[in-house]
Amino acid sequence: MSKTIHFFAFALLLVCLGCQNETKNKFEPEVIIYGGTSAAITAAIQAKKMGKRVVVVSPEIHLGGLSSGGLGFTDTGDKTVIGGLAREFYHRVYMHYQDNDSWKWQNKEDYGNVGQGTPAIDGDARTMWIFEPHVAEKVFEDFVQEYDIEVYRNEWLDRENGVKMENGRIKSITTISGKVFEGKMFIDATYEGDLMAAAGVSYHVGRESNDTYGETWNGVQFGVYQHGHYFHKPISPYVVEDDPSSGLLPEISAEALAENGTGDDKVQAYNFRMCFSKHPDNRIPFPKPDGYDAKRYELLARVYASGWDETFDKFDPIPNLKTDTNNHGPFSTDYIGKNYAYPEASYEERKVIIEDHVDYQKGLLYYLANDPKVPEKIRKEMAQWGLAKDEFVDNDNWPHQIYVREARRMVGDYVMTEHDVLGAKDVPQPIGMGSYSLDSHNVQRIVTSEGFVQNEGDIGVKPKEPYGISYGTIIPKKEECENLLVAVCVSSSHTAFGSIRMEPVFMILGQSAATAASLAIEQNLAVQDLSYERIRERLKKDGQILVLEGKL
């Protein structure tokens, strides 16, 4: 055989191997869901139930987002408007805790059954709203197994070059690992809206001005203290008290405060929802983090010195002598002002931001348990708590998921505002319901004109009744993309999103997004051209609650 023939044979072999490798890394389902959140899993289940070939492309290894990441004290609002697969999730949690073997560290009879606006265990409805992180993750994994859902984990969208558009539609997405997913419909179910942004869909980051949509509670909200997360007494922000020349304490901004109602690009604070244990056999003492500096928490020492004493008010009880511990008070687990860059940041930049949040929060816990400036009774109480040994076992018992309360928000043809949420107008084409308060955590920690420290951005305005969430909130403008639905970073103002952004609602919207995606495939239509009547008919069949009982 000649050298030329050998050369062409070798070249052909390389081409064949390349084709095999390309085929191995290319997937062609009908529905592609990007994200590993609770919305992503409910979307996948619904697409499967409607007979569609579906894959979940998840940046995360652990499924469920915040629902399995520490937020076990569910923000239910009015639980009667939570239907469909979301309600199925909470029913499965209920069934888990009916088994006596699920109560390893606590007798079921000793559990207080305290929930947020509803009993933790609702026996009449056979639902449970309060749960341990690993239980939620198990429920999501059970869903995946039962419905035979393909999940590709630790797959990160190539945000620069990974979205291929063709004739106003997403043709395929490519992950950093080189996997290519080509499909008919795409659902962005991430907290960040990365697929939406990479597809060129319009979005907003930060707070709109009140003038933008004629709202009251948007933009800067200084002096609005609707929760307890503010400084109740005058406290000096300076290293040397009352001496501006000494500089500011850590975690305080020197930026001047804008007028109330002014829009900005700032984002409400993030934190980790932590799972603590009080059982001595399931408790790990709070570790001292590398680079720990007690001076970082001097402001909290001054809060204690002022007489504040609410440290344990948000150690919300979940089963087995554990907590879902959230931010509470003027200086707590919310890392105020340190997340502004996160929504648009690269993966590497986000990792740095997240690690900074971890260091801050771990340092805070160690400070509370050990520093002599912390009142002794608080240190003694903290000594009874620790990280839960049986949670997040592959991450040093620390939550896998930071609480991204708000990042990007799509700007579609219909933007939900506080007028929709507070009942000032009828919501068109509802695909689910919300009911929680307009809820924003603090956005800034600043120095007042009087020379004291104060927080800004906290709001909590309760709707008079549950409200519908419009189909228009989950679809982009048609001229931007015809085959994308957005289940988490929906088209809404900052204030409206403060109510929508609850985990049960994300599950509801995930199911509704997949319903629309499946119908669009069957009818070969853009998601914007679907008949709402068809969507409503299918959602009602599958148990979604679209309007209050007694209303049309």
XYZ file of C-alpha atoms in Angstrom:
552
model
C 0.000 0.000 0.000
C 1.441 3.419 -0.960
C 2.202 6.210 1.505
C -0.540 8.276 -0.158
C -3.168 5.612 0.517
C -1.956 5.304 4.113
C -2.264 9.064 4.530
C -5.847 9.188 3.204
C -6.842 6.172 5.312
C -5.478 7.878 8.412
C -7.217 11.138 7.511
C -10.506 9.286 7.007
C -10.111 7.638 10.397
C -9.611 11.039 12.050
C -12.716 12.396 10.319
C -14.778 9.399 11.484
C -13.528 9.762 15.038
C -14.342 13.439 14.910
C -17.859 12.671 13.679
C -18.354 10.158 16.478
C -17.167 12.685 19.046
C -19.419 15.370 17.584
C -22.394 12.987 17.676
C -21.574 12.002 21.233
C -21.671 15.651 22.318
C -24.777 16.677 20.382
C -28.296 16.219 21.756
C -31.562 16.897 19.957
C -34.546 16.825 22.328
C -37.636 18.920 21.723
C -37.535 20.959 24.945
C -34.296 22.153 26.515
C -34.452 23.538 30.048
C -31.461 25.466 31.301
C -31.105 25.505 35.083
C -31.323 23.153 38.048
C -33.859 25.083 40.106
C -37.253 23.992 41.371
C -38.741 25.707 38.298
C -36.495 23.647 36.034
C -37.633 20.332 37.487
C -41.344 21.139 37.399
C -40.910 22.309 33.808
C -39.207 19.044 32.880
C -41.929 16.958 34.512
C -44.663 18.852 32.694
C -42.939 18.541 29.316
C -42.584 14.803 29.909
C -46.236 14.495 30.916
C -47.148 16.176 27.638
C -45.156 13.604 25.707
C -42.166 15.719 24.784
C -38.507 14.736 24.629
C -36.843 16.954 27.229
C -33.439 17.482 28.802
C -32.375 19.558 31.775
C -29.027 21.280 31.328
C -28.045 22.183 34.873
C -25.040 24.256 35.941
C -25.635 22.869 39.412
C -24.940 19.341 40.558
C -27.661 19.438 43.218
C -31.199 19.972 41.963
C -33.873 22.189 43.468
C -32.187 25.554 43.867
C -33.145 27.301 47.090
C -35.900 24.792 47.831
C -33.198 22.209 48.510
C -30.545 24.779 49.369
C -31.702 25.790 52.835
C -34.996 27.582 52.263
C -37.121 25.029 54.050
C -39.335 27.517 55.887
C -41.423 28.085 52.753
C -42.705 31.550 51.885
C -46.200 30.311 51.103
C -48.366 33.409 51.244
C -51.864 32.036 50.599
C -51.297 28.315 50.133
C -54.738 27.789 48.593
C -53.513 29.241 45.282
C -50.573 26.822 45.046
C -51.648 24.039 42.717
C -50.368 21.647 40.083
C -46.876 20.195 40.385
C -45.938 22.688 43.084
C -48.630 21.249 45.312
C -47.494 17.754 44.360
C -44.022 18.650 45.626
C -45.363 19.724 49.014
C -47.591 16.651 49.139
C -44.554 14.429 48.648
C -42.776 16.266 51.439
C -45.829 15.534 53.611
C -45.695 11.844 52.728
C -41.994 11.697 53.603
C -42.639 12.981 57.097
C -45.511 10.563 57.663
C -42.849 7.884 57.997
C -41.648 7.668 61.598
C -38.150 6.828 60.352
C -37.946 10.384 58.975
C -37.857 11.736 62.517
C -34.318 10.742 63.462
C -33.359 13.597 65.771
C -36.742 14.598 67.151
C -40.063 13.003 68.002
C -42.736 14.048 65.559
C -45.043 14.883 68.467
C -42.487 17.391 69.767
C -42.294 19.318 66.499
C -44.140 22.606 66.944
C -45.810 22.636 63.504
C -45.059 26.328 63.036
C -45.160 27.603 59.466
C -45.159 30.969 57.768
C -48.819 31.956 57.610
C -49.904 28.317 57.637
C -49.227 25.214 59.742
C -46.027 23.437 58.783
C -47.990 20.209 58.375
C -51.466 20.627 56.903
C -53.043 17.246 57.482
C -56.361 18.167 55.861
C -54.663 19.075 52.584
C -51.944 16.420 52.991
C -49.217 18.976 52.375
C -46.152 19.998 54.332
C -44.582 23.397 53.846
C -41.565 23.189 56.154
C -38.792 20.668 55.540
C -35.101 19.776 55.706
C -32.900 20.554 52.683
C -31.992 16.944 51.942
C -35.661 15.968 51.937
C -36.462 18.531 49.258
C -33.533 17.341 47.162
C -34.721 13.747 47.499
C -38.185 14.710 46.267
C -36.700 16.398 43.201
C -34.448 13.418 42.519
C -37.431 11.090 42.878
C -39.284 13.170 40.285
C -36.332 12.894 37.917
C -36.117 9.141 38.315
C -39.851 8.475 38.054
C -40.292 10.551 34.925
C -37.011 9.347 33.419
C -35.751 12.899 32.888
C -32.332 13.323 31.329
C -30.278 15.720 33.431
C -26.826 16.941 32.424
C -25.210 18.364 35.551
C -22.313 20.754 35.952
C -22.971 22.006 32.436
C -22.475 25.748 32.112
C -23.782 27.733 29.173
C -21.095 29.352 27.036
C -22.504 32.821 27.575
C -20.269 34.467 24.977
C -20.664 32.170 21.984
C -22.948 29.329 23.056
C -26.352 30.517 21.842
C -26.976 30.024 18.118
C -29.890 32.041 16.748
C -31.622 31.418 13.430
C -34.580 33.412 12.058
C -35.530 34.838 15.439
C -35.282 31.518 17.249
C -32.713 29.753 19.379
C -31.432 26.870 17.306
C -28.997 25.441 19.865
C -27.051 26.136 23.014
C -23.500 24.988 23.700
C -21.992 24.492 27.135
C -18.420 25.206 28.146
C -17.700 21.478 28.077
C -18.577 21.411 24.374
C -21.992 19.737 24.561
C -24.477 21.049 21.995
C -28.212 20.958 22.701
C -30.435 21.607 19.698
C -34.169 21.806 20.206
C -37.491 23.336 19.292
C -38.230 25.144 22.558
C -36.012 26.508 25.323
C -36.812 27.428 28.917
C -34.526 29.593 31.042
C -35.088 28.428 34.625
C -31.987 29.996 36.202
C -32.006 32.580 38.959
C -29.668 34.742 36.871
C -31.384 34.671 33.459
C -28.165 33.712 31.672
C -29.799 32.017 28.679
C -32.250 34.860 28.253
C -29.435 37.411 28.249
C -27.221 35.403 25.897
C -30.126 35.121 23.451
C -30.312 38.917 23.219
C -33.598 39.303 25.077
C -34.195 42.660 26.786
C -33.848 42.746 30.548
C -33.315 45.063 33.495
C -30.979 44.900 36.489
C -31.654 46.984 39.573
C -34.550 49.144 40.654
C -36.644 51.150 38.235
C -37.628 54.662 39.251
C -41.164 55.107 40.496
C -41.800 57.190 37.377
C -41.030 54.254 35.060
C -44.289 52.406 35.755
C -46.088 54.915 37.975
C -45.289 52.916 41.128
C -44.905 53.894 44.778
C -42.516 51.314 46.220
C -39.817 51.176 43.546
C -36.435 52.904 43.491
C -34.707 54.196 46.615
C -36.846 53.699 49.731
C -35.028 55.430 52.570
C -36.929 55.768 55.840
C -39.356 52.980 54.879
C -39.027 50.392 57.614
C -41.642 47.731 56.998
C -39.626 44.892 58.512
C -37.254 44.982 61.472
C -34.102 45.182 59.382
C -32.983 48.701 60.299
C -31.037 50.508 63.016
C -33.575 51.426 65.667
C -31.253 53.780 67.530
C -28.574 56.245 66.399
C -25.305 54.364 65.886
C -22.043 55.885 64.743
C -20.673 54.469 61.463
C -17.082 55.531 62.145
C -14.103 53.472 63.302
C -13.712 55.890 66.183
C -17.221 56.682 67.296
C -18.442 60.119 66.184
C -15.125 60.853 64.433
C -15.570 61.019 60.621
C -11.824 61.455 60.139
C -11.272 57.904 61.440
C -13.045 56.410 58.402
C -16.038 54.137 58.078
C -16.476 50.750 59.695
C -16.526 47.743 57.371
C -19.747 46.966 55.480
C -20.856 50.640 55.252
C -20.988 52.560 51.963
C -19.662 56.089 51.579
C -21.918 56.686 48.564
C -24.375 59.573 48.782
C -28.028 58.595 49.046
C -30.265 59.464 46.093
C -33.771 60.867 46.439
C -36.555 58.417 47.252
C -38.117 56.848 44.169
C -34.911 57.191 42.154
C -33.941 54.186 40.081
C -30.491 52.594 40.262
C -28.564 49.493 39.232
C -28.334 48.126 42.770
C -29.665 44.716 43.799
C -31.267 43.611 47.059
C -28.930 41.691 49.366
C -28.084 38.016 49.034
C -27.226 35.533 51.768
C -27.192 31.808 52.453
C -30.227 30.247 54.097
C -28.468 28.165 56.720
C -29.468 24.870 58.238
C -28.447 24.646 61.906
C -28.842 21.712 64.253
C -29.423 21.742 67.990
C -28.966 18.026 68.502
C -25.569 17.334 70.117
C -24.972 14.298 67.876
C -25.837 16.184 64.695
C -24.135 19.498 65.362
C -20.815 20.820 64.077
C -19.442 23.888 65.918
C -19.222 26.994 63.750
C -15.702 26.951 62.291
C -13.333 29.889 62.336
C -12.836 30.840 58.685
C -9.431 31.586 57.197
C -8.629 35.287 57.376
C -11.218 35.878 60.098
C -11.194 39.471 61.374
C -13.465 40.395 64.280
C -13.255 44.085 63.309
C -15.484 43.272 60.384
C -18.383 42.853 62.836
C -17.784 45.875 65.054
C -21.023 47.417 63.826
C -22.936 44.452 65.254
C -21.211 44.958 68.603
C -22.584 48.502 68.622
C -26.066 47.195 67.779
C -25.900 44.918 70.826
C -24.586 47.759 72.966
C -27.641 49.816 71.930
C -29.894 47.196 73.528
C -31.040 45.220 70.470
C -31.782 41.572 71.302
C -33.443 39.685 68.448
C -30.596 37.408 67.333
C -32.635 34.219 67.302
C -35.921 35.513 65.908
C -35.313 33.952 62.468
C -33.980 30.599 63.631
C -37.141 29.160 62.102
C -37.760 25.553 63.191
C -37.754 22.768 60.635
C -38.018 19.059 61.508
C -35.368 17.187 63.495
C -34.241 20.058 65.745
C -32.941 22.065 62.799
C -33.498 25.553 61.489
C -33.865 27.508 58.329
C -31.935 30.545 59.567
C -32.491 33.747 57.620
C -31.423 37.363 57.889
C -32.945 39.353 60.715
C -32.254 42.773 62.159
C -30.024 45.709 61.186
C -26.796 43.689 60.882
C -27.230 40.030 60.045
C -26.575 37.427 57.363
C -27.563 39.674 54.450
C -24.310 40.924 52.922
C -25.671 44.308 51.948
C -24.193 46.073 48.931
C -21.745 43.325 47.964
C -23.704 41.722 45.128
C -24.333 44.544 42.665
C -22.015 43.072 40.040
C -23.317 39.515 40.384
C -26.117 39.447 37.759
C -23.850 40.466 34.875
C -20.603 38.992 36.236
C -18.648 36.207 34.544
C -18.661 32.772 36.146
C -15.225 33.459 37.608
C -16.340 36.817 39.000
C -19.480 35.272 40.482
C -17.371 32.642 42.204
C -15.345 35.390 43.891
C -18.540 37.177 44.977
C -20.007 33.952 46.364
C -16.824 33.088 48.279
C -16.822 36.595 49.744
C -20.387 36.007 50.948
C -19.335 32.669 52.467
C -16.423 34.282 54.306
C -18.636 37.077 55.623
C -21.355 34.743 56.837
C -19.062 32.108 58.347
C -17.146 34.868 60.099
C -20.381 36.283 61.465
C -21.378 32.921 62.939
C -17.982 32.447 64.557
C -18.170 35.996 65.917
C -21.593 35.405 67.461
C -20.425 32.224 69.158
C -17.065 33.440 70.430
C -16.422 37.175 70.569
C -16.463 38.788 74.035
C -18.249 41.856 72.618
C -21.265 39.641 71.983
C -23.502 39.460 75.088
C -22.809 36.325 77.085
C -26.392 35.036 76.919
C -26.216 35.153 73.115
C -22.881 33.337 73.041
C -24.322 30.660 75.313
C -27.353 30.214 73.060
C -25.175 30.092 69.941
C -23.071 27.388 71.571
C -26.127 25.124 71.486
C -26.295 25.431 67.691
C -24.017 24.357 64.877
C -24.062 23.371 61.233
C -26.219 20.298 60.639
C -23.912 17.326 60.178
C -26.337 15.492 57.867
C -26.977 18.386 55.467
C -24.845 19.480 52.493
C -22.464 16.676 53.341
C -20.296 17.176 50.254
C -19.821 20.911 50.912
C -18.588 21.024 54.528
C -22.240 21.247 55.619
C -22.621 24.647 53.960
C -25.495 25.311 51.495
C -24.723 24.688 47.841
C -26.847 27.600 46.647
C -26.519 31.287 47.477
C -29.849 33.067 47.762
C -30.025 35.065 44.540
C -33.110 37.025 45.529
C -33.066 39.042 42.333
C -30.759 39.326 39.342
C -31.860 40.087 35.791
C -35.547 40.570 35.026
C -36.840 40.248 31.490
C -38.564 43.204 29.814
C -41.288 41.668 27.675
C -44.414 43.062 26.052
C -46.166 42.769 29.418
C -44.387 43.895 32.563
C -45.973 42.986 35.888
C -45.867 45.916 38.313
C -47.059 46.603 41.824
C -50.383 47.704 40.298
C -50.985 44.092 39.233
C -49.830 42.633 42.536
C -51.753 45.034 44.748
C -55.000 44.622 42.824
C -55.214 48.026 41.175
C -55.748 46.386 37.771
C -56.857 43.064 36.341
C -54.054 40.806 35.177
C -54.538 39.502 31.625
C -54.046 35.841 30.703
C -53.113 34.403 34.131
C -51.016 31.214 34.149
C -50.686 30.907 37.920
C -51.074 32.960 41.050
C -48.932 34.707 43.625
C -49.877 36.061 47.016
C -46.763 37.045 48.961
C -45.975 40.614 49.994
C -43.938 42.967 47.854
C -40.741 41.912 49.593
C -37.328 43.457 49.082
C -34.418 43.057 51.436
C -32.102 45.978 52.034
C -30.098 47.309 49.119
C -27.695 49.776 50.774
C -26.102 50.552 54.132
C -25.280 54.240 54.191
C -24.427 57.199 56.405
C -27.343 59.552 57.030
C -27.131 63.325 56.839
C -27.117 63.304 60.649
C -23.980 61.152 60.671
C -25.499 57.792 61.699
C -25.587 54.428 59.972
C -28.809 53.202 58.370
C -30.047 50.581 55.916
C -32.123 51.325 52.829
C -34.285 49.315 50.470
C -36.397 47.133 52.748
C -40.074 46.953 51.764
C -42.928 44.624 52.692
C -46.339 45.605 51.303
C -49.048 42.934 51.479
C -51.543 42.433 48.632
C -55.184 42.505 49.677
C -55.709 39.148 47.953
C -53.863 36.701 45.698
C -53.275 37.901 42.142
C -52.778 36.326 38.737
C -49.423 36.217 36.962
C -49.748 36.963 33.260
C -48.564 34.691 30.464
C -46.902 37.811 29.065
C -44.422 37.783 31.940
C -42.710 34.576 30.797
C -42.352 35.279 27.070
C -39.979 37.734 25.374
C -41.003 40.238 22.741
C -41.643 38.319 19.539
C -39.065 40.270 17.565
C -36.394 39.176 20.068
C -37.050 35.436 20.355
C -39.944 33.165 19.362
C -39.050 29.927 21.154
C -37.878 30.942 24.615
C -39.812 31.013 27.881
C -38.426 32.469 31.104
C -39.728 30.838 34.267
C -37.768 32.688 36.969
C -36.383 36.030 35.723
C -39.837 37.080 34.566
C -40.924 40.360 33.010
C -41.697 42.444 36.073
C -40.654 45.517 37.980
C -38.445 45.268 41.047
C -41.444 45.700 43.344
C -43.638 43.110 41.626
C -40.772 40.634 41.494
C -40.470 41.023 45.264
C -43.743 39.119 45.527
C -43.365 36.771 42.560
C -39.879 35.557 43.580
C -41.048 32.786 45.914
C -40.150 29.133 45.384
C -43.741 27.814 45.111
C -44.413 30.435 42.423
C -41.282 29.463 40.515
C -42.525 25.857 40.488
C -45.891 27.064 39.200
C -44.268 29.141 36.468
C -41.965 26.280 35.508
C -44.963 24.038 34.898
C -46.803 26.764 32.978
C -43.760 27.544 30.828
C -43.395 23.883 29.849
C -47.106 23.686 29.056
C -46.793 26.579 26.635
C -43.578 25.185 25.164
C -45.218 21.821 24.511
C -48.320 23.370 22.934
C -46.136 25.592 20.741
C -44.302 22.502 19.471
C -47.564 20.688 18.728
C -48.968 23.665 16.813
C -45.674 24.780 15.278
C -46.165 28.290 16.594
C -44.111 30.991 18.217
C -44.812 31.148 21.939
C -46.240 34.636 21.396
C -48.832 33.301 18.921
C -50.325 30.595 21.108
C -53.998 30.744 21.939
C -54.309 31.609 25.620
C -57.511 29.577 25.739
C -55.530 26.453 24.839
C -52.933 27.218 27.517
C -55.599 27.871 30.144
C -57.487 24.696 29.274
C -54.391 22.530 29.735
C -53.249 24.294 32.923
C -56.645 23.847 34.549
C -56.650 20.177 33.539
C -53.287 19.780 35.291
C -54.387 21.457 38.506
C -52.982 24.952 38.162
C -54.997 27.608 39.965
C -55.426 30.646 37.741
C -58.060 32.767 39.510
C -59.565 32.979 42.965
C -62.496 30.665 43.535
C -65.721 32.457 42.689
C -64.090 34.766 40.151
C -64.220 34.327 36.378
